Coordinates of C-alpha atoms (C1' of nucleotides) in Angstrom, one line a residue:
Chain Y
M1015 CA 15.1 10.1 17.7
E1016 CA 17.0 7.9 15.3
P1017 CA 15.2 7.7 11.9
C1018 CA 14.1 4.2 11.0
C1019 CA 15.8 4.2 7.6
P1020 CA 18.2 6.2 5.5
P1021 CA 17.0 8.6 2.8
L1022 CA 15.9 6.7 -0.3
N1023 CA 18.8 8.1 -2.4
E1024 CA 21.6 7.5 0.0
R1025 CA 22.1 3.8 -0.9
P1026 CA 19.9 0.9 -1.9
L1027 CA 17.8 -0.2 1.1
T1028 CA 18.4 -3.6 2.6
A1029 CA 15.6 -6.1 2.7
E1030 CA 14.9 -5.4 6.3
E1031 CA 15.0 -1.6 5.9
A1032 CA 12.6 -1.9 3.0
E1033 CA 10.3 -4.1 5.0
R1034 CA 10.0 -1.6 7.8
T1035 CA 9.7 1.5 5.6
A1036 CA 7.2 -0.1 3.3
A1037 CA 5.0 -1.0 6.2
M1038 CA 4.6 2.7 7.0
F1039 CA 3.9 3.8 3.4
K1040 CA 1.5 0.9 3.0
A1041 CA -0.5 2.2 5.9
L1042 CA -1.1 5.5 4.0
G1043 CA -1.6 3.6 0.8
D1044 CA -5.4 3.3 1.2
P1045 CA -7.8 6.1 0.5
V1046 CA -10.0 5.4 3.5
R1047 CA -7.0 5.3 5.9
L1048 CA -5.6 8.5 4.3
R1049 CA -8.9 10.3 4.9
L1050 CA -9.1 9.1 8.5
F1051 CA -5.5 10.1 9.1
S1052 CA -6.1 13.5 7.6
S1053 CA -9.2 14.0 9.7
V1054 CA -7.2 13.3 12.9
A1055 CA -4.3 15.4 11.8
S1056 CA -6.4 18.4 10.9
H1057 CA -8.4 18.2 14.1
E1058 CA -7.8 20.5 17.1
G1059 CA -4.5 19.6 18.6
G1060 CA -3.9 16.7 16.2
E1061 CA -6.4 14.6 18.2
A1062 CA -9.9 13.4 17.4
C1063 CA -12.6 11.1 18.8
V1064 CA -13.6 8.3 16.5
C1065 CA -17.1 9.7 16.5
D1066 CA -15.9 12.9 14.9
I1067 CA -14.2 11.2 11.9
S1068 CA -16.2 8.1 11.1
D1069 CA -18.1 9.6 8.2
V1070 CA -15.9 8.4 5.4
G1071 CA -18.4 6.2 3.6
V1072 CA -17.6 2.9 5.2
S1073 CA -19.2 1.0 8.1
Q1074 CA -18.0 1.6 11.6
P1075 CA -16.3 -1.7 12.0
T1076 CA -14.3 -0.9 8.9
V1077 CA -13.3 2.4 10.3
S1078 CA -12.1 0.7 13.5
H1079 CA -10.2 -1.8 11.4
H1080 CA -8.3 1.0 9.5
L1081 CA -7.6 2.9 12.7
K1082 CA -6.0 -0.2 14.1
K1083 CA -3.8 -0.5 11.0
L1084 CA -2.6 3.0 11.3
K1085 CA -1.9 2.4 15.0
E1086 CA 0.1 -0.7 14.2
A1087 CA 2.1 1.2 11.7
G1088 CA 3.0 3.7 14.4
L1089 CA 1.3 6.7 12.8
L1090 CA -1.5 7.0 15.3
S1091 CA -1.9 6.3 19.0
S1092 CA -5.2 5.9 20.9
E1093 CA -6.5 6.6 24.3
R1094 CA -9.8 5.9 26.0
R1095 CA -11.2 8.8 28.0
G1096 CA -14.5 7.9 29.5
T1097 CA -17.0 7.0 26.9
W1098 CA -15.0 8.0 23.9
V1099 CA -11.7 6.8 22.3
Y1100 CA -9.3 9.5 21.0
Y1101 CA -6.8 9.1 18.3
R1102 CA -3.7 11.2 18.0
V1103 CA -1.0 11.6 15.3
E1104 CA 2.6 10.7 16.0
P1105 CA 4.6 13.6 14.6
T1106 CA 8.1 12.0 14.9
V1107 CA 7.2 9.1 12.6
L1108 CA 5.5 11.5 10.2
A1109 CA 8.6 13.7 10.1
A1110 CA 10.8 10.7 9.5
M1111 CA 8.8 9.6 6.5
G1112 CA 8.8 13.1 5.2
A1113 CA 12.5 13.4 5.5
L1114 CA 13.1 10.2 3.7
L1115 CA 11.3 11.6 0.7
T1116 CA 12.4 15.2 0.8
K1117 CA 16.1 14.4 1.0
A1118 CA 15.8 12.0 -1.9
A1119 CA 14.0 14.6 -4.0
S1120 CA 16.6 17.3 -3.5
A1121 CA 19.5 15.2 -4.6
Chain T
M717 CA 4.2 22.9 -10.0
E718 CA 0.9 22.6 -8.2
P719 CA 1.0 19.9 -5.5
C720 CA -1.5 17.2 -6.0
C721 CA -3.1 17.5 -2.6
P722 CA -3.0 19.7 0.5
P723 CA -1.0 18.9 3.6
L724 CA -2.6 16.1 5.6
N725 CA -3.3 18.4 8.6
E726 CA -4.8 21.3 6.7
R727 CA -8.3 19.8 6.4
P728 CA -9.8 16.3 5.9
L729 CA -9.0 15.1 2.4
T730 CA -11.9 14.6 0.0
A731 CA -12.5 11.1 -1.5
E732 CA -10.8 12.0 -4.8
E733 CA -7.8 13.7 -3.1
A734 CA -7.4 10.6 -0.9
E735 CA -7.6 8.3 -3.9
R736 CA -4.9 10.2 -5.8
T737 CA -2.6 10.5 -2.8
A738 CA -3.1 7.0 -1.6
A739 CA -2.0 5.7 -5.1
M740 CA 1.4 7.3 -4.6
F741 CA 1.9 6.0 -1.1
K742 CA 0.7 2.6 -2.2
A743 CA 3.4 2.4 -4.8
L744 CA 6.0 2.7 -2.1
G745 CA 4.2 0.4 0.2
D746 CA 5.9 -2.8 -1.1
P747 CA 9.3 -3.8 0.1
V748 CA 10.5 -4.9 -3.4
R749 CA 9.3 -1.7 -5.0
L750 CA 11.0 0.4 -2.3
R751 CA 14.3 -1.4 -2.9
L752 CA 14.0 -0.9 -6.6
F753 CA 13.1 2.8 -6.1
S754 CA 15.9 3.3 -3.7
S755 CA 18.4 1.6 -6.1
V756 CA 17.4 4.0 -8.8
A757 CA 17.4 7.0 -6.6
S758 CA 20.8 6.3 -5.2
H759 CA 22.4 5.6 -8.6
E760 CA 24.5 8.1 -10.4
G761 CA 22.3 11.0 -11.5
G762 CA 19.1 9.4 -10.1
E763 CA 19.1 7.1 -13.1
A764 CA 19.8 3.4 -13.5
C765 CA 19.5 0.6 -16.1
V766 CA 17.2 -2.3 -15.2
C767 CA 20.2 -4.6 -15.3
D768 CA 21.9 -2.7 -12.5
I769 CA 19.1 -3.0 -10.0
S770 CA 17.4 -6.4 -10.6
D771 CA 19.1 -8.3 -7.8
V772 CA 16.4 -7.9 -5.2
G773 CA 15.5 -11.5 -4.8
V774 CA 12.6 -11.8 -7.2
S775 CA 12.4 -13.0 -10.8
Q776 CA 13.0 -10.7 -13.7
P777 CA 9.3 -10.5 -14.7
T778 CA 8.4 -9.5 -11.2
V779 CA 11.0 -6.7 -11.3
S780 CA 9.5 -5.5 -14.6
H781 CA 6.0 -5.6 -13.0
H782 CA 7.0 -3.5 -10.1
L783 CA 8.9 -0.9 -12.2
K784 CA 5.7 -0.5 -14.2
K785 CA 3.7 0.2 -11.1
L786 CA 6.2 2.8 -9.9
K787 CA 6.0 4.4 -13.4
E788 CA 2.2 4.4 -13.3
A789 CA 2.3 6.1 -9.9
G790 CA 4.4 8.8 -11.5
L791 CA 7.4 8.1 -9.3
L792 CA 9.7 6.9 -12.1
S793 CA 10.0 7.5 -15.8
S794 CA 11.7 5.2 -18.3
E795 CA 13.6 5.6 -21.5
R796 CA 15.1 3.1 -23.8
R797 CA 18.6 3.8 -25.0
G798 CA 19.8 1.2 -27.4
T799 CA 19.8 -2.2 -25.8
W800 CA 19.0 -1.1 -22.2
V801 CA 16.1 0.6 -20.5
Y802 CA 16.9 3.3 -18.0
Y803 CA 14.7 4.4 -15.1
R804 CA 14.8 7.8 -13.6
V805 CA 13.2 9.3 -10.4
E806 CA 10.7 12.1 -10.7
P807 CA 11.9 14.6 -8.0
T808 CA 8.9 16.9 -8.1
V809 CA 6.5 14.1 -7.2
L810 CA 8.8 12.9 -4.5
A811 CA 9.1 16.4 -3.1
A812 CA 5.3 16.8 -3.1
M813 CA 4.9 13.6 -1.1
G814 CA 7.6 14.7 1.3
A815 CA 6.0 18.1 1.8
L816 CA 2.6 16.5 2.5
L817 CA 4.1 14.7 5.4
T818 CA 6.6 17.2 6.7
K819 CA 4.0 20.0 7.0
A820 CA 1.6 17.7 8.8
A821 CA 4.4 16.7 11.2
S822 CA 5.3 20.3 12.2
A823 CA 1.8 21.3 13.1
Chain X
dT816 C1' 17.8 -13.2 -42.7
dA817 C1' 18.9 -15.6 -38.3
dT818 C1' 20.1 -15.2 -33.5
dC819 C1' 21.3 -13.6 -29.2
dT820 C1' 20.5 -10.6 -25.2
dA821 C1' 17.7 -7.4 -22.5
dT822 C1' 12.8 -6.2 -21.1
dG823 C1' 8.1 -6.4 -21.2
dT824 C1' 3.6 -9.0 -21.3
dT825 C1' 0.4 -12.9 -20.3
dG826 C1' -1.9 -16.4 -17.7
dA827 C1' -2.4 -18.7 -13.6
dC828 C1' -2.0 -19.3 -8.9
dA829 C1' -1.8 -18.4 -3.8
dC830 C1' -2.1 -15.2 -0.5
dA831 C1' -3.2 -10.6 1.5
dT832 C1' -6.7 -7.1 2.2
dG833 C1' -11.0 -4.3 2.3
dT834 C1' -15.6 -4.8 3.5
dC835 C1' -19.7 -6.0 6.0
dG836 C1' -23.1 -8.0 9.6
dA837 C1' -23.2 -10.0 13.9
dA838 C1' -21.5 -10.7 18.2
dC839 C1' -19.0 -8.8 21.8
dC840 C1' -16.7 -5.4 25.3
dA841 C1' -16.6 -1.0 28.2
dG842 C1' -18.7 3.0 30.4
dG843 C1' -22.4 5.8 31.8
dC844 C1' -27.0 6.1 33.7
dG845 C1' -31.5 4.8 35.6
Chain E
dC158 C1' -28.9 -4.8 38.1
dG159 C1' -30.6 -3.7 33.2
dC160 C1' -30.2 -0.9 29.3
dC161 C1' -28.2 2.1 26.0
dT162 C1' -24.4 4.0 23.3
dG163 C1' -19.6 4.1 21.5
dG164 C1' -16.0 0.9 19.7
dT165 C1' -13.7 -3.3 18.9
dT166 C1' -13.4 -8.1 17.4
dC167 C1' -15.0 -12.2 14.8
dG168 C1' -16.3 -14.8 10.7
dA169 C1' -17.1 -14.8 6.1
dC170 C1' -16.8 -13.3 1.5
dA171 C1' -15.1 -10.9 -2.8
dT172 C1' -11.5 -8.5 -4.7
dG173 C1' -6.7 -7.1 -5.1
dT174 C1' -1.9 -8.1 -5.4
dG175 C1' 2.8 -10.4 -5.6
dT176 C1' 4.9 -14.0 -7.8
dC177 C1' 6.5 -17.1 -11.3
dA178 C1' 7.0 -19.8 -15.8
dA179 C1' 6.1 -19.3 -20.5
dC180 C1' 5.8 -16.4 -24.2
dA181 C1' 6.4 -12.1 -26.8
dT182 C1' 9.0 -8.0 -28.2
dA183 C1' 13.0 -4.7 -29.2
dG184 C1' 17.8 -3.8 -30.7
dA185 C1' 22.2 -5.3 -31.8
dT186 C1' 25.1 -8.1 -34.4
dA187 C1' 26.4 -11.1 -37.8

DNA sequence: TATCTATGTTGACACATGTCGAACCAGGCG
DNA sequence: CGCCTGGTTCGACATGTGTCAACATAGATA
């Protein structure tokens, strides 16, 4: 899959590229979201039920709010199976972000 | 150098780990900062004078403000040489962030 | 010293965002 | 149907953040 944006050291990003890329980093730029994401990512098969990960010190509506943000950023996807809702990581997006940074670091 | 925090899929991050890691991602979570950072990173030798990168569509004080944030996050360092101030990327921090994501993506 | 240029800092403002409680939806079960 | 439990959405509030104009600072140069 085409990466969203070029490595950070290839050339100065355009305004639009910066907008798209910043949105992804922004999603991981909150401690609560990072803990939620890490909980999902470290779960069996990169997938977890909300009920398994909601003990991060904030109310349940807040958890839901953050999960939604992560989903909008493309970092997570969700699926309802019966009573519970499962969240799953999107490895391709994660890999693209990692490459953006790693390439820029090894210049 | 010891990485700040474990890969995102190794185990759920603690509150403190999440706080530290989120601060770095947050710094890159703004379009203007991302363009500034990309401008520095793509410059000759990963180093650039403020005067070379300040055409990102915001006022000069705002540029200074964002460069300060990037510096506080450990992503850039600055040095005054005569009249001009030069900003330089910190590759180790960049590499650590990249590894955090890349490892989590290849699980 | 005075003065000019290149950056940084301050103060103020508008807007975005994290948080919660309350209300609401979706399934399962009696 | 009624009721319970898991999750989301709504409405409101406090705090955080990006932005600019105005002011302050650091070097160079005269």
